[in-house]
Tab-separated table of C-alpha atoms in Angstrom:
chain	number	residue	atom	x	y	z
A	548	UNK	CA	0.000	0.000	0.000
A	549	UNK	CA	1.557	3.819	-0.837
A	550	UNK	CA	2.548	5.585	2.224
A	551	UNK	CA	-0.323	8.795	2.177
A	552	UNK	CA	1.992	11.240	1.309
A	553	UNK	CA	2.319	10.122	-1.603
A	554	UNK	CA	-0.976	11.049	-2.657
A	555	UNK	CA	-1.393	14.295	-5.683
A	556	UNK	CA	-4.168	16.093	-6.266
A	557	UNK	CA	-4.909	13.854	-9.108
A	558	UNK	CA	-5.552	10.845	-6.724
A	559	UNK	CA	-8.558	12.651	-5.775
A	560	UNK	CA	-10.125	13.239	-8.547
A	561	UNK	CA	-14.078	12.138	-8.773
A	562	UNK	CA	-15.136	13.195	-12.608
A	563	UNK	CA	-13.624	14.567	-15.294
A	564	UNK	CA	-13.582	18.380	-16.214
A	565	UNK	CA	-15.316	17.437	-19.491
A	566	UNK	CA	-18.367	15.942	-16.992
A	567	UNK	CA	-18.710	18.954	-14.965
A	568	UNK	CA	-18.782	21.532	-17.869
A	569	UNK	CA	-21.577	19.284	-19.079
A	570	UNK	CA	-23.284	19.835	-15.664
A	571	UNK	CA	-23.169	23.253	-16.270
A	572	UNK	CA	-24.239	23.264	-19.524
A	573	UNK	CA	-27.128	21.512	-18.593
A	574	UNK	CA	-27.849	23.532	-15.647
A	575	UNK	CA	-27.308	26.826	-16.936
A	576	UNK	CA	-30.090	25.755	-19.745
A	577	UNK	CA	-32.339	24.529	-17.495
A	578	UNK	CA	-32.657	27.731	-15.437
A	579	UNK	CA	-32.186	30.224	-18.078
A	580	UNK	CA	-33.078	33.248	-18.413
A	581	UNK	CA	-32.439	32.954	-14.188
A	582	UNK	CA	-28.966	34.590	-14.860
A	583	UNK	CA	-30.180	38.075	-15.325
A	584	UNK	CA	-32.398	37.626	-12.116
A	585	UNK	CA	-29.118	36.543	-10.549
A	586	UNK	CA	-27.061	39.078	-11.898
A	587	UNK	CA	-29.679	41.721	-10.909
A	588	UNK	CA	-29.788	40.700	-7.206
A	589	UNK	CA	-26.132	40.801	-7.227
A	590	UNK	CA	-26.128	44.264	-8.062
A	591	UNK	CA	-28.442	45.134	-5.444
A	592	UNK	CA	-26.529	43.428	-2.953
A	593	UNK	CA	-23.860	45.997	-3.802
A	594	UNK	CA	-26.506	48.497	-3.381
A	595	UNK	CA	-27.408	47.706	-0.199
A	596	UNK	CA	-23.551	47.667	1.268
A	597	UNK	CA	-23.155	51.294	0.382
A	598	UNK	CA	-26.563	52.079	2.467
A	599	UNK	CA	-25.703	50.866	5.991
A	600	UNK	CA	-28.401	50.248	8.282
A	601	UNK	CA	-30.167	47.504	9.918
A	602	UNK	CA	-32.638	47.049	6.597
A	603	UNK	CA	-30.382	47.047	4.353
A	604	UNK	CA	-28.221	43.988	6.045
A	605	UNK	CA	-31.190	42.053	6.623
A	606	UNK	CA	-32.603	42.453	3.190
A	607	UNK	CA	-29.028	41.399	1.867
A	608	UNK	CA	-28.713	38.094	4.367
A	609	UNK	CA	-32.721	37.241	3.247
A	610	UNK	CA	-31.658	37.549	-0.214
A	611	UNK	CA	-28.598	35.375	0.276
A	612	UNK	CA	-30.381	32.694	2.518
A	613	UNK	CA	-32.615	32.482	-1.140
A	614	UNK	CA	-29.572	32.057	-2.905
A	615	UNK	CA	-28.167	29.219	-0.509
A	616	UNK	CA	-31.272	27.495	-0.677
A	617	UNK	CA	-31.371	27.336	-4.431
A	618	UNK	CA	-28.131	26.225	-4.676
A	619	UNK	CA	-28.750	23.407	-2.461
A	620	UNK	CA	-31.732	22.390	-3.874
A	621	UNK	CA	-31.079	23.187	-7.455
A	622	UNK	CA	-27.834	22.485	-7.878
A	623	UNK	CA	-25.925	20.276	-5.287
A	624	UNK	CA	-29.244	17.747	-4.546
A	625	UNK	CA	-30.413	17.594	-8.039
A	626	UNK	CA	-27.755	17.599	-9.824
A	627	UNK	CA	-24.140	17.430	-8.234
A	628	UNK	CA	-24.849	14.561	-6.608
A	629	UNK	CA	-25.093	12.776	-9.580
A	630	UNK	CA	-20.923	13.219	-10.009
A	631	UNK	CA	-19.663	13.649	-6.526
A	632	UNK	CA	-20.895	10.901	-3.536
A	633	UNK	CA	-21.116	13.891	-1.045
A	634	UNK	CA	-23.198	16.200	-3.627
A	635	UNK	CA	-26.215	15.428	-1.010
A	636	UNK	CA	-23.875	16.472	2.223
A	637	UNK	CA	-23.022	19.550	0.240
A	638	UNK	CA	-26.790	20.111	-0.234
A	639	UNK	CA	-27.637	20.214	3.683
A	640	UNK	CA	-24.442	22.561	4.335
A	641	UNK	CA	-25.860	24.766	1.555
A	642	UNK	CA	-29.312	24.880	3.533
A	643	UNK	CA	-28.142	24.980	6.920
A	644	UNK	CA	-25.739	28.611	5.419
A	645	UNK	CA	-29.038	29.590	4.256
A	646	UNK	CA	-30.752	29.237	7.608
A	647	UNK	CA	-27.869	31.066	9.219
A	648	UNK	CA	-27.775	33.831	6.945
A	649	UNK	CA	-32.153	34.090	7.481
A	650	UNK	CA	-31.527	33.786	11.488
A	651	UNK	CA	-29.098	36.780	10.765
A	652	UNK	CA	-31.696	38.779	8.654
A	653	UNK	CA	-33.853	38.277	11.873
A	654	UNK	CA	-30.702	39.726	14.260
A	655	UNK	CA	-30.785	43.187	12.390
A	656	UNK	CA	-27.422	43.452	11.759
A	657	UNK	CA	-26.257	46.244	10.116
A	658	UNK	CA	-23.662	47.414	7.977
A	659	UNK	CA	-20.517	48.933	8.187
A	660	UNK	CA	-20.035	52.523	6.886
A	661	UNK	CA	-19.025	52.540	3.710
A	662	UNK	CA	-16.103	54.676	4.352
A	663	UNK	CA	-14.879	51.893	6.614
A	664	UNK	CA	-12.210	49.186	5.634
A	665	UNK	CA	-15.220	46.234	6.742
A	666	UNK	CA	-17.428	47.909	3.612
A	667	UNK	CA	-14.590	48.162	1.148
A	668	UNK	CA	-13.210	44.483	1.701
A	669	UNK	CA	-16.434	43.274	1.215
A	670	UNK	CA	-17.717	45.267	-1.723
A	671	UNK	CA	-14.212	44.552	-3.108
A	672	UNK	CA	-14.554	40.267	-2.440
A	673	UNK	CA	-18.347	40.374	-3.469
A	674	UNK	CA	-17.664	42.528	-6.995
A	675	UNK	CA	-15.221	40.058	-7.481
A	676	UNK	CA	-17.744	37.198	-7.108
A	677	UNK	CA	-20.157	39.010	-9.223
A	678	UNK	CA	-17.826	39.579	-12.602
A	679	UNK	CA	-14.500	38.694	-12.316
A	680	UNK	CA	-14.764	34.706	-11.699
A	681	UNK	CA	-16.961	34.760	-14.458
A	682	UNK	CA	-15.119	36.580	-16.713
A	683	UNK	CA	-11.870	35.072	-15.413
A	684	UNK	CA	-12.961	32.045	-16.011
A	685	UNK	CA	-13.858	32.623	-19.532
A	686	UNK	CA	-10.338	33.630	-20.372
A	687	UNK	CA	-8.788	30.448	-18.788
A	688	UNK	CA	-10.971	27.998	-21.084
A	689	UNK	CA	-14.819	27.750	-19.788
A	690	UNK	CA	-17.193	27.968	-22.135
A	691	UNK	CA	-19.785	30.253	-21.896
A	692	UNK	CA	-22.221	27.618	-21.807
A	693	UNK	CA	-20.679	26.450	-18.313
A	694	UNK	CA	-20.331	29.968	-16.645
A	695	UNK	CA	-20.605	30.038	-12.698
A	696	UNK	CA	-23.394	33.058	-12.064
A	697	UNK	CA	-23.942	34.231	-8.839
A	698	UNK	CA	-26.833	32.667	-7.397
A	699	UNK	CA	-26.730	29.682	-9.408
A	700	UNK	CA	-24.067	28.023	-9.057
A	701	UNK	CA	-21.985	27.598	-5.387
A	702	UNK	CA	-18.593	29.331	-5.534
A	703	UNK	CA	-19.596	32.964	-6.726
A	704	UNK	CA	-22.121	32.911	-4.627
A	705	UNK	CA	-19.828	31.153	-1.031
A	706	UNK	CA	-17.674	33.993	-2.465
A	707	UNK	CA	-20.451	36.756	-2.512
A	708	UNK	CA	-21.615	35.577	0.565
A	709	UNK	CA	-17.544	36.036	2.183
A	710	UNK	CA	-17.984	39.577	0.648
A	711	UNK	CA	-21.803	40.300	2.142
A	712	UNK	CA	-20.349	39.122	6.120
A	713	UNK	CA	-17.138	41.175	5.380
A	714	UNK	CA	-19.056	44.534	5.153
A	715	UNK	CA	-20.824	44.158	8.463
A	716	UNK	CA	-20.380	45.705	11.303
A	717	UNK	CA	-19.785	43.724	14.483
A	718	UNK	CA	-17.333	40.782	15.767
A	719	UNK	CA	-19.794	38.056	14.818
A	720	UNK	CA	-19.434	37.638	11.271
A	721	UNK	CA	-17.253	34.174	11.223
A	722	UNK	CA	-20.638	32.455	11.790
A	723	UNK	CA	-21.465	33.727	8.442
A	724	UNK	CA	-17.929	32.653	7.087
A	725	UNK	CA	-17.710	28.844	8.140
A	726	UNK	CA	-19.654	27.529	5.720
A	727	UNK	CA	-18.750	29.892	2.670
A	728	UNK	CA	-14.853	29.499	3.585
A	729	UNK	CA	-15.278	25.537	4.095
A	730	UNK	CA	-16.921	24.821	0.179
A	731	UNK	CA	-14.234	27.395	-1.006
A	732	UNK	CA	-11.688	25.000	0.221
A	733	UNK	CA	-13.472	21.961	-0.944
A	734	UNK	CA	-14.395	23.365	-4.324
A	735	UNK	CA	-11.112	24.015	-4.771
A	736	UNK	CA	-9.413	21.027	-3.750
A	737	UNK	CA	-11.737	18.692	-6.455
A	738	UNK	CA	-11.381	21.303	-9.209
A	739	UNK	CA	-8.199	21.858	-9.131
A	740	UNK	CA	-7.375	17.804	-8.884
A	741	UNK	CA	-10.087	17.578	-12.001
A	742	UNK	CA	-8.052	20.428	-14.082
A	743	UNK	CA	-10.945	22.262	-14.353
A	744	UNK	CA	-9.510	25.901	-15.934
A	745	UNK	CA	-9.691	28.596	-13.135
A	746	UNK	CA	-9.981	26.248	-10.393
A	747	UNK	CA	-7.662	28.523	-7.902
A	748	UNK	CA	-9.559	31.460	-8.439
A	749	UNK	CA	-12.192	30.353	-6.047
A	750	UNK	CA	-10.031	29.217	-3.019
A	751	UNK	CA	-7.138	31.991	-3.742
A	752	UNK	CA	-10.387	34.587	-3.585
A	753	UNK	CA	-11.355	33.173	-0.312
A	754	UNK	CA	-8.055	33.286	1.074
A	755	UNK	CA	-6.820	37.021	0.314
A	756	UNK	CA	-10.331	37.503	2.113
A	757	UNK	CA	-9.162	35.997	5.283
A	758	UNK	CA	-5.792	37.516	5.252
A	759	UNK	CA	-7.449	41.087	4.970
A	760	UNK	CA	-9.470	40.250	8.327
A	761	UNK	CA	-6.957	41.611	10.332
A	762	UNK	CA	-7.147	44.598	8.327
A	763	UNK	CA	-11.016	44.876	9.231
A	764	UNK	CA	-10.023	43.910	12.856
A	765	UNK	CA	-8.188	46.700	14.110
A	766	UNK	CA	-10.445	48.863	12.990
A	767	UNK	CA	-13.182	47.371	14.685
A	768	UNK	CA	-16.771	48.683	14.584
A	769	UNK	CA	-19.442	47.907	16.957
C-alpha cells in the first residue's frame, strides 16, 4: 500500500472536467433566463452595502439565505450529486448557510459605513464574485455555456456571501464565514485535482479575504 503522502491532487479526482462543464451546460439551460435575475440581485446586494443600516443587512442576508437554498436544492441535490458521492452532504451545508444567513436577517445586523475598511473588503470580495470569476474564467478555457453566475451556481455565490459578512459591522461575522470558507476550500481542492480551468480562483479569492481580516479587525466597529 503507498505511504499517504504520496498522494497528488490527481488521486482525488471524482469526474472529469469534461463531466462537470456538461453539468453546467445543462444547468445553466435549465434555469435560463435565471442569470439576469441573478445578476440583478447581485447588483443590489452591492446596493445595499453602500446604504448601511439595519434594513439594508437584513434584506441582503434574506436575499442570500434564497440564494443558498437554491443552490442546495437546485444544484448540489439535483444535480451534483449525480458526479460527486457527497453532492447530497453539500446540499444540507448549503441549507443549513441559508438558515444562518435568514436567522441573521432576523438579528438586524447592520452594515458597516461605507467609508470603513469592513465595507470596502467586502464590496471589493463580493464585486469580485459578481464579474471577475466569471469573466476570469472565460479567459482560462470555460465555455460560456458552463459559466458560474452568482446565485446559481456555489462558488460565486460562497464567495459573494464572504464579501456580504465582510461589510458588516460587528465581531460576529465568522458564523457567516464557516460555511462559505469551508466549500471554497473543498471546491477548490476537487477542481483543481479535475483540471478544471480557473480552479484557484475560487479558493485563492477566499483566502486574500481571510488575510485582509486583520485589516477589518483593528479597525473594529461595533
Amino acid at each position: 500500500m503507498s505511504e499517504w503522502w504520496t498522494y497528488t491532487l490527481s488521486d482525488l479526482q471524482i469526474f472529469s472536467a469534461r463531466t462537470y462543464a456538461r453539468l453546467f451546460e445543462s444547468y445553466n439551460a435549465a434555469v435560463w433566463p435565471g442569470h439576469a435575475l441573478a445578476l440583478a440581485l447581485g447588483l443590489f446586494l452591492v446596493v445595499l452595502i453602500r446604504r448601511p443600516g439595519p434594513r439594508s443587512a437584513r434584506t441582503a442576508a434574506a436575499f442570500l439565505a434564497a440564494a443558498w437554498l437554491w443552490v442546495a436544492v437546485a444544484f448540489h441535490w439535483q444535480r451534483f450529486a449525480s458526479i460527486h458521492w457527497a453532492g447530497h452532504a453539500f446540499a444540507v451545508a448549503f441549507a443549513l448557510e441559508a438558515a444562518l444567513l435568514l436567522v441573521d436577517a432576523a438579528r438586524g445586523r447592520a452594515f458597516a459605513p461605507p467609508e470603513s475598511a469592513a465595507a470596502t473588503i467586502g464590496l471589493a470580495v463580493l464585486l469580485f464574485a459578481l464579474f471577475l470569476q466569471p469573466l476570469a474564467g472565460l479567459l482560462l478555457g470555460r465555455a460560456w455555456a458552463s459559466t458560474e453566475v452568482f446565485g446559481l451556481a456555489p462558488d460565486p455565490t460562497a464567495l459573494a456571501t464572504i464579501g456580504v459578512a465582510l461589510a458588516c459591522a460587528g465581531r460576529r461575522r465568522w458564523i457567516l464565514l464557516v460555511i462559505p470558507a469551508a466549500w471554497c476550500a473543498v471546491s477548490g481542492a476537487t477542481l483543481l485535482a479535475t483540471r478544471v480551468p480557473g480552479a484557484w480562483m475560487t479558493p485563492a479569492a477566499a483566502a486574500a479575504a481571510a488575510a485582509l481580516l486583520p485589516v477589518i479587525r483593528r479597525k473594529p466597529l461595533p
